[in-house]
Amino acid sequence: MATPNPEKAFPVSWDQFHRDARALAWRISSAGPFRAIVCITRGGLVPAAIVTRELGIRMIETVCIASYHDYQSQGQLKVIKEVAPHLLTDGGEGILVVDDLVDTGKTAKVVREMLPKAHFATVYAKPQGRPMVDTYVTEVSQDTWIYFPWDMGYTFQPPIRDAG
């Protein structure tokens, strides 16, 4: 993935993201029941909170995979925390995996190998990664850069730890 293209920017407000995450919950509601949700951190945390509320899922787990190291380009994938072993039984059947975006599909592929029978859902999807997910709400072009509300102020806001 290249650096963000300002001409293909897709800024998403909190209101828009909340509506889109609720739409995702509605789309996957008939695919359950789900015994647990696994959110891919960090981007999957916010949509997972909304989806778990809407679907009444109480068992929430994370899988921590670092892929965007500089907020601009996708780097080497690193699994920081794996899924709890008791959720890996039956290949992940009855598990809902949630993320904010599937881009190249590399992260989803790693998690799909851990949970091959899980239902994968993302709020947004790009064409290259779309085959890796079962359900998504909005497709954007591969060269579009999505600016999520947690990354934005009036201008891009670097994480506090990176501020000088």
PDB file of C-alpha atoms in Angstrom:
ATOM      1  CA  MET A   1       0.000   0.000   0.000  1.00  0.00           C
ATOM      2  CA  ALA A   2       1.302   3.410  -0.933  1.00  0.00           C
ATOM      3  CA  THR A   3       1.081   6.577   1.078  1.00  0.00           C
ATOM      4  CA  PRO A   4      -2.364   8.164   1.339  1.00  0.00           C
ATOM      5  CA  ASN A   5      -3.692   9.851  -1.781  1.00  0.00           C
ATOM      6  CA  PRO A   6      -5.329  13.126  -0.673  1.00  0.00           C
ATOM      7  CA  GLU A   7      -7.407  13.159  -3.864  1.00  0.00           C
ATOM      8  CA  LYS A   8      -8.960   9.816  -2.881  1.00  0.00           C
ATOM      9  CA  ALA A   9      -9.610  10.685   0.752  1.00  0.00           C
ATOM     10  CA  PHE A  10     -12.692   9.246   2.432  1.00  0.00           C
ATOM     11  CA  PRO A  11     -13.158  10.991   5.792  1.00  0.00           C
ATOM     12  CA  VAL A  12     -15.602   9.218   8.096  1.00  0.00           C
ATOM     13  CA  SER A  13     -17.290  11.050  10.976  1.00  0.00           C
ATOM     14  CA  TRP A  14     -18.278   9.412  14.257  1.00  0.00           C
ATOM     15  CA  ASP A  15     -21.949   9.614  13.231  1.00  0.00           C
ATOM     16  CA  GLN A  16     -21.275   8.011   9.860  1.00  0.00           C
ATOM     17  CA  PHE A  17     -19.158   5.255  11.399  1.00  0.00           C
ATOM     18  CA  HIS A  18     -21.826   4.508  13.995  1.00  0.00           C
ATOM     19  CA  ARG A  19     -24.501   4.249  11.273  1.00  0.00           C
ATOM     20  CA  ASP A  20     -22.262   2.013   9.148  1.00  0.00           C
ATOM     21  CA  ALA A  21     -21.381  -0.262  12.092  1.00  0.00           C
ATOM     22  CA  ARG A  22     -25.083  -0.621  12.965  1.00  0.00           C
ATOM     23  CA  ALA A  23     -25.773  -1.452   9.322  1.00  0.00           C
ATOM     24  CA  LEU A  24     -23.089  -4.138   9.567  1.00  0.00           C
ATOM     25  CA  ALA A  25     -24.808  -5.594  12.647  1.00  0.00           C
ATOM     26  CA  TRP A  26     -28.116  -5.638  10.785  1.00  0.00           C
ATOM     27  CA  ARG A  27     -26.556  -7.411   7.778  1.00  0.00           C
ATOM     28  CA  ILE A  28     -24.966 -10.153   9.877  1.00  0.00           C
ATOM     29  CA  SER A  29     -27.836 -10.594  12.341  1.00  0.00           C
ATOM     30  CA  SER A  30     -29.285 -13.519  10.366  1.00  0.00           C
ATOM     31  CA  ALA A  31     -25.879 -15.241  10.062  1.00  0.00           C
ATOM     32  CA  GLY A  32     -25.748 -16.065  13.806  1.00  0.00           C
ATOM     33  CA  PRO A  33     -26.158 -16.943  16.502  1.00  0.00           C
ATOM     34  CA  PHE A  34     -22.590 -16.216  17.478  1.00  0.00           C
ATOM     35  CA  ARG A  35     -21.040 -17.563  20.668  1.00  0.00           C
ATOM     36  CA  ALA A  36     -18.331 -14.897  20.668  1.00  0.00           C
ATOM     37  CA  ILE A  37     -16.919 -11.978  18.758  1.00  0.00           C
ATOM     38  CA  VAL A  38     -13.231 -11.574  17.964  1.00  0.00           C
ATOM     39  CA  CYS A  39     -12.217  -8.074  17.043  1.00  0.00           C
ATOM     40  CA  ILE A  40      -9.019  -7.377  15.184  1.00  0.00           C
ATOM     41  CA  THR A  41      -7.231  -4.595  17.031  1.00  0.00           C
ATOM     42  CA  ARG A  42      -7.091  -1.811  16.985  1.00  0.00           C
ATOM     43  CA  GLY A  43      -9.438  -0.856  14.176  1.00  0.00           C
ATOM     44  CA  GLY A  44     -11.971  -3.551  15.032  1.00  0.00           C
ATOM     45  CA  LEU A  45     -12.523  -2.375  18.609  1.00  0.00           C
ATOM     46  CA  VAL A  46     -15.037   0.379  17.839  1.00  0.00           C
ATOM     47  CA  PRO A  47     -17.204  -1.561  15.367  1.00  0.00           C
ATOM     48  CA  ALA A  48     -17.063  -4.620  17.650  1.00  0.00           C
ATOM     49  CA  ALA A  49     -18.448  -2.567  20.552  1.00  0.00           C
ATOM     50  CA  ILE A  50     -21.370  -1.454  18.389  1.00  0.00           C
ATOM     51  CA  VAL A  51     -22.002  -4.903  16.873  1.00  0.00           C
ATOM     52  CA  THR A  52     -21.891  -6.675  20.258  1.00  0.00           C
ATOM     53  CA  ARG A  53     -24.447  -4.237  21.632  1.00  0.00           C
ATOM     54  CA  GLU A  54     -26.765  -4.652  18.663  1.00  0.00           C
ATOM     55  CA  LEU A  55     -26.526  -8.453  18.588  1.00  0.00           C
ATOM     56  CA  GLY A  56     -26.361  -9.051  22.345  1.00  0.00           C
ATOM     57  CA  ILE A  57     -23.007 -10.848  22.221  1.00  0.00           C
ATOM     58  CA  ARG A  58     -21.301 -10.904  25.635  1.00  0.00           C
ATOM     59  CA  MET A  59     -18.124 -12.904  24.915  1.00  0.00           C
ATOM     60  CA  ILE A  60     -15.639 -10.453  23.410  1.00  0.00           C
ATOM     61  CA  GLU A  61     -12.079 -11.406  22.475  1.00  0.00           C
ATOM     62  CA  THR A  62      -9.296  -9.671  20.598  1.00  0.00           C
ATOM     63  CA  VAL A  63      -6.604 -10.727  18.219  1.00  0.00           C
ATOM     64  CA  CYS A  64      -3.840  -8.153  18.046  1.00  0.00           C
ATOM     65  CA  ILE A  65      -2.083  -7.796  14.716  1.00  0.00           C
ATOM     66  CA  ALA A  66       0.085  -4.833  13.825  1.00  0.00           C
ATOM     67  CA  SER A  67       0.156  -3.979  10.145  1.00  0.00           C
ATOM     68  CA  TYR A  68       0.141  -0.180   9.804  1.00  0.00           C
ATOM     69  CA  HIS A  69       3.218   0.972  11.677  1.00  0.00           C
ATOM     70  CA  ASP A  70       3.377   4.572  10.443  1.00  0.00           C
ATOM     71  CA  TYR A  71      -0.290   5.337   9.628  1.00  0.00           C
ATOM     72  CA  GLN A  72       0.664   5.539   5.957  1.00  0.00           C
ATOM     73  CA  SER A  73       1.829   2.218   4.619  1.00  0.00           C
ATOM     74  CA  GLN A  74       1.125  -1.383   5.447  1.00  0.00           C
ATOM     75  CA  GLY A  75       4.211  -3.133   6.712  1.00  0.00           C
ATOM     76  CA  GLN A  76       5.151  -6.593   7.921  1.00  0.00           C
ATOM     77  CA  LEU A  77       2.345  -8.269   9.870  1.00  0.00           C
ATOM     78  CA  LYS A  78       3.065  -9.105  13.481  1.00  0.00           C
ATOM     79  CA  VAL A  79       0.734 -11.133  15.715  1.00  0.00           C
ATOM     80  CA  ILE A  80       1.021  -9.484  19.116  1.00  0.00           C
ATOM     81  CA  LYS A  81      -1.770 -11.450  20.840  1.00  0.00           C
ATOM     82  CA  GLU A  82      -3.501 -14.580  19.585  1.00  0.00           C
ATOM     83  CA  VAL A  83      -7.109 -15.649  20.079  1.00  0.00           C
ATOM     84  CA  ALA A  84      -7.854 -17.486  23.340  1.00  0.00           C
ATOM     85  CA  PRO A  85      -7.456 -21.248  22.770  1.00  0.00           C
ATOM     86  CA  HIS A  86     -11.027 -22.145  23.865  1.00  0.00           C
ATOM     87  CA  LEU A  87     -12.388 -20.066  20.949  1.00  0.00           C
ATOM     88  CA  LEU A  88     -10.239 -21.901  18.401  1.00  0.00           C
ATOM     89  CA  THR A  89     -12.207 -25.138  18.780  1.00  0.00           C
ATOM     90  CA  ASP A  90     -14.296 -26.265  15.814  1.00  0.00           C
ATOM     91  CA  GLY A  91     -12.255 -24.005  13.523  1.00  0.00           C
ATOM     92  CA  GLY A  92     -13.991 -20.961  14.941  1.00  0.00           C
ATOM     93  CA  GLU A  93     -17.511 -22.041  14.084  1.00  0.00           C
ATOM     94  CA  GLY A  94     -19.980 -19.688  15.771  1.00  0.00           C
ATOM     95  CA  ILE A  95     -17.371 -16.923  16.009  1.00  0.00           C
ATOM     96  CA  LEU A  96     -17.855 -13.493  14.466  1.00  0.00           C
ATOM     97  CA  VAL A  97     -14.650 -11.677  13.485  1.00  0.00           C
ATOM     98  CA  VAL A  98     -14.970  -7.900  13.128  1.00  0.00           C
ATOM     99  CA  ASP A  99     -12.624  -5.247  11.768  1.00  0.00           C
ATOM    100  CA  ASP A 100     -13.060  -1.708  10.533  1.00  0.00           C
ATOM    101  CA  LEU A 101     -11.575  -2.341   7.093  1.00  0.00           C
ATOM    102  CA  VAL A 102     -10.252  -5.067   4.865  1.00  0.00           C
ATOM    103  CA  ASP A 103      -7.602  -3.512   2.638  1.00  0.00           C
ATOM    104  CA  THR A 104      -5.170  -5.934   1.012  1.00  0.00           C
ATOM    105  CA  GLY A 105      -6.633  -8.905   2.886  1.00  0.00           C
ATOM    106  CA  LYS A 106      -3.306  -9.795   4.506  1.00  0.00           C
ATOM    107  CA  THR A 107      -4.512  -9.297   8.084  1.00  0.00           C
ATOM    108  CA  ALA A 108      -7.790 -11.083   7.391  1.00  0.00           C
ATOM    109  CA  LYS A 109      -5.866 -13.998   5.865  1.00  0.00           C
ATOM    110  CA  VAL A 110      -3.815 -14.431   9.057  1.00  0.00           C
ATOM    111  CA  VAL A 111      -6.962 -14.451  11.200  1.00  0.00           C
ATOM    112  CA  ARG A 112      -8.850 -16.652   8.717  1.00  0.00           C
ATOM    113  CA  GLU A 113      -6.084 -19.243   9.110  1.00  0.00           C
ATOM    114  CA  MET A 114      -6.674 -19.170  12.895  1.00  0.00           C
ATOM    115  CA  LEU A 115     -10.496 -19.313  12.562  1.00  0.00           C
ATOM    116  CA  PRO A 116     -11.337 -20.823   9.148  1.00  0.00           C
ATOM    117  CA  LYS A 117     -15.041 -21.368   9.941  1.00  0.00           C
ATOM    118  CA  ALA A 118     -15.649 -17.955  11.533  1.00  0.00           C
ATOM    119  CA  HIS A 119     -17.863 -15.326   9.916  1.00  0.00           C
ATOM    120  CA  PHE A 120     -15.727 -12.335   8.896  1.00  0.00           C
ATOM    121  CA  ALA A 121     -17.328  -8.892   8.792  1.00  0.00           C
ATOM    122  CA  THR A 122     -15.880  -5.459   8.139  1.00  0.00           C
ATOM    123  CA  VAL A 123     -17.451  -2.052   7.907  1.00  0.00           C
ATOM    124  CA  TYR A 124     -15.454  -1.086   4.813  1.00  0.00           C
ATOM    125  CA  ALA A 125     -13.840  -3.203   2.096  1.00  0.00           C
ATOM    126  CA  LYS A 126     -11.377  -2.582  -0.704  1.00  0.00           C
ATOM    127  CA  PRO A 127     -11.428  -4.816  -3.799  1.00  0.00           C
ATOM    128  CA  GLN A 128      -8.150  -6.606  -3.081  1.00  0.00           C
ATOM    129  CA  GLY A 129      -9.282  -7.757   0.369  1.00  0.00           C
ATOM    130  CA  ARG A 130     -13.014  -8.171  -0.271  1.00  0.00           C
ATOM    131  CA  PRO A 131     -12.801 -11.945  -1.014  1.00  0.00           C
ATOM    132  CA  MET A 132     -11.469 -12.495   2.528  1.00  0.00           C
ATOM    133  CA  VAL A 133     -14.664 -11.266   4.245  1.00  0.00           C
ATOM    134  CA  ASP A 134     -18.192 -12.652   4.327  1.00  0.00           C
ATOM    135  CA  THR A 135     -20.013  -9.391   5.028  1.00  0.00           C
ATOM    136  CA  TYR A 136     -19.196  -5.713   4.630  1.00  0.00           C
ATOM    137  CA  VAL A 137     -21.156  -2.478   4.348  1.00  0.00           C
ATOM    138  CA  THR A 138     -19.326  -0.127   1.987  1.00  0.00           C
ATOM    139  CA  GLU A 139     -16.761  -0.775  -0.716  1.00  0.00           C
ATOM    140  CA  VAL A 140     -14.192   1.859  -1.621  1.00  0.00           C
ATOM    141  CA  SER A 141     -11.555   1.791  -4.361  1.00  0.00           C
ATOM    142  CA  GLN A 142      -8.163   0.275  -3.588  1.00  0.00           C
ATOM    143  CA  ASP A 143      -6.434   3.664  -3.821  1.00  0.00           C
ATOM    144  CA  THR A 144      -8.840   5.394  -1.420  1.00  0.00           C
ATOM    145  CA  TRP A 145      -7.484   6.294   2.020  1.00  0.00           C
ATOM    146  CA  ILE A 146     -10.116   6.116   4.758  1.00  0.00           C
ATOM    147  CA  TYR A 147      -9.677   8.643   7.551  1.00  0.00           C
ATOM    148  CA  PHE A 148     -11.389   7.137  10.590  1.00  0.00           C
ATOM    149  CA  PRO A 149     -12.846   9.451  13.231  1.00  0.00           C
ATOM    150  CA  TRP A 150     -10.448   8.263  15.938  1.00  0.00           C
ATOM    151  CA  ASP A 151      -7.543   9.440  13.759  1.00  0.00           C
ATOM    152  CA  MET A 152      -8.964  12.861  12.986  1.00  0.00           C
ATOM    153  CA  GLY A 153      -9.341  16.291  14.481  1.00  0.00           C
ATOM    154  CA  TYR A 154      -9.499  19.287  12.204  1.00  0.00           C
ATOM    155  CA  THR A 155      -6.310  17.814  10.769  1.00  0.00           C
ATOM    156  CA  PHE A 156      -4.661  14.412  11.185  1.00  0.00           C
ATOM    157  CA  GLN A 157      -3.872  13.812  14.851  1.00  0.00           C
ATOM    158  CA  PRO A 158      -0.850  11.607  15.561  1.00  0.00           C
ATOM    159  CA  PRO A 159      -1.157   9.412  18.665  1.00  0.00           C
ATOM    160  CA  ILE A 160      -0.054  11.182  21.862  1.00  0.00           C
ATOM    161  CA  ARG A 161       2.967   8.898  22.193  1.00  0.00           C
ATOM    162  CA  ASP A 162       4.279  10.202  18.825  1.00  0.00           C
ATOM    163  CA  ALA A 163       3.806  13.904  19.624  1.00  0.00           C
ATOM    164  CA  GLY A 164       7.003  15.876  20.119  1.00  0.00           C
TER     165      GLY A 164
END
